[in-house]
Coordinates of C-alpha atoms in Angstrom, one line a residue:
M35 CA -20.9 97.4 -28.4
P36 CA -22.4 94.0 -29.2
P37 CA -20.6 90.7 -27.5
Y38 CA -18.5 89.6 -30.7
S39 CA -18.7 92.3 -33.1
I40 CA -15.5 94.3 -35.5
V41 CA -15.9 97.8 -34.9
G42 CA -13.8 100.9 -35.3
G43 CA -13.2 104.6 -35.4
N44 CA -14.2 107.4 -33.2
P45 CA -16.9 107.4 -32.4
A46 CA -17.1 103.4 -32.5
K47 CA -18.9 101.7 -34.8
V48 CA -19.7 97.9 -35.6
F49 CA -18.1 96.8 -38.6
K50 CA -19.8 93.8 -38.8
H51 CA -20.4 90.5 -36.7
R52 CA -18.0 87.8 -36.2
F53 CA -21.4 85.1 -36.0
E54 CA -24.9 84.6 -36.8
P55 CA -27.3 85.9 -33.5
H56 CA -28.1 82.4 -32.4
V57 CA -24.1 81.0 -32.7
V58 CA -23.4 84.4 -30.4
D59 CA -26.5 84.0 -27.4
K60 CA -25.2 79.9 -27.5
L61 CA -21.5 80.9 -26.7
L62 CA -22.9 83.8 -23.8
A63 CA -25.2 81.3 -22.2
I64 CA -21.7 79.1 -22.0
A65 CA -19.5 81.4 -20.4
W66 CA -16.2 79.7 -21.9
W67 CA -14.4 82.6 -20.2
D68 CA -15.7 81.7 -16.7
W69 CA -14.2 77.7 -18.1
S70 CA -11.2 76.5 -16.4
A71 CA -8.2 76.1 -19.1
E72 CA -8.5 72.3 -18.0
K73 CA -12.1 72.5 -19.6
I74 CA -11.2 74.8 -22.8
T75 CA -9.0 72.2 -23.7
E76 CA -11.3 69.2 -23.5
N77 CA -13.9 71.0 -25.7
L78 CA -11.4 72.9 -27.5
K79 CA -12.6 70.6 -31.0
A80 CA -16.0 71.8 -30.3
I81 CA -15.5 75.5 -29.2
T82 CA -13.8 76.0 -32.5
Q83 CA -15.9 74.6 -35.2

């Protein structure tokens, strides 16, 4: 399944995408899931905009 997509069913089917493709590219590029909790907290405002 594509990253940041909403899926459901059996077999799984993509219902929609959470973000535009350019936003997904940026999220994947920064790999925020590898950040420390401190770094996430410091950047929370930017992440949630």
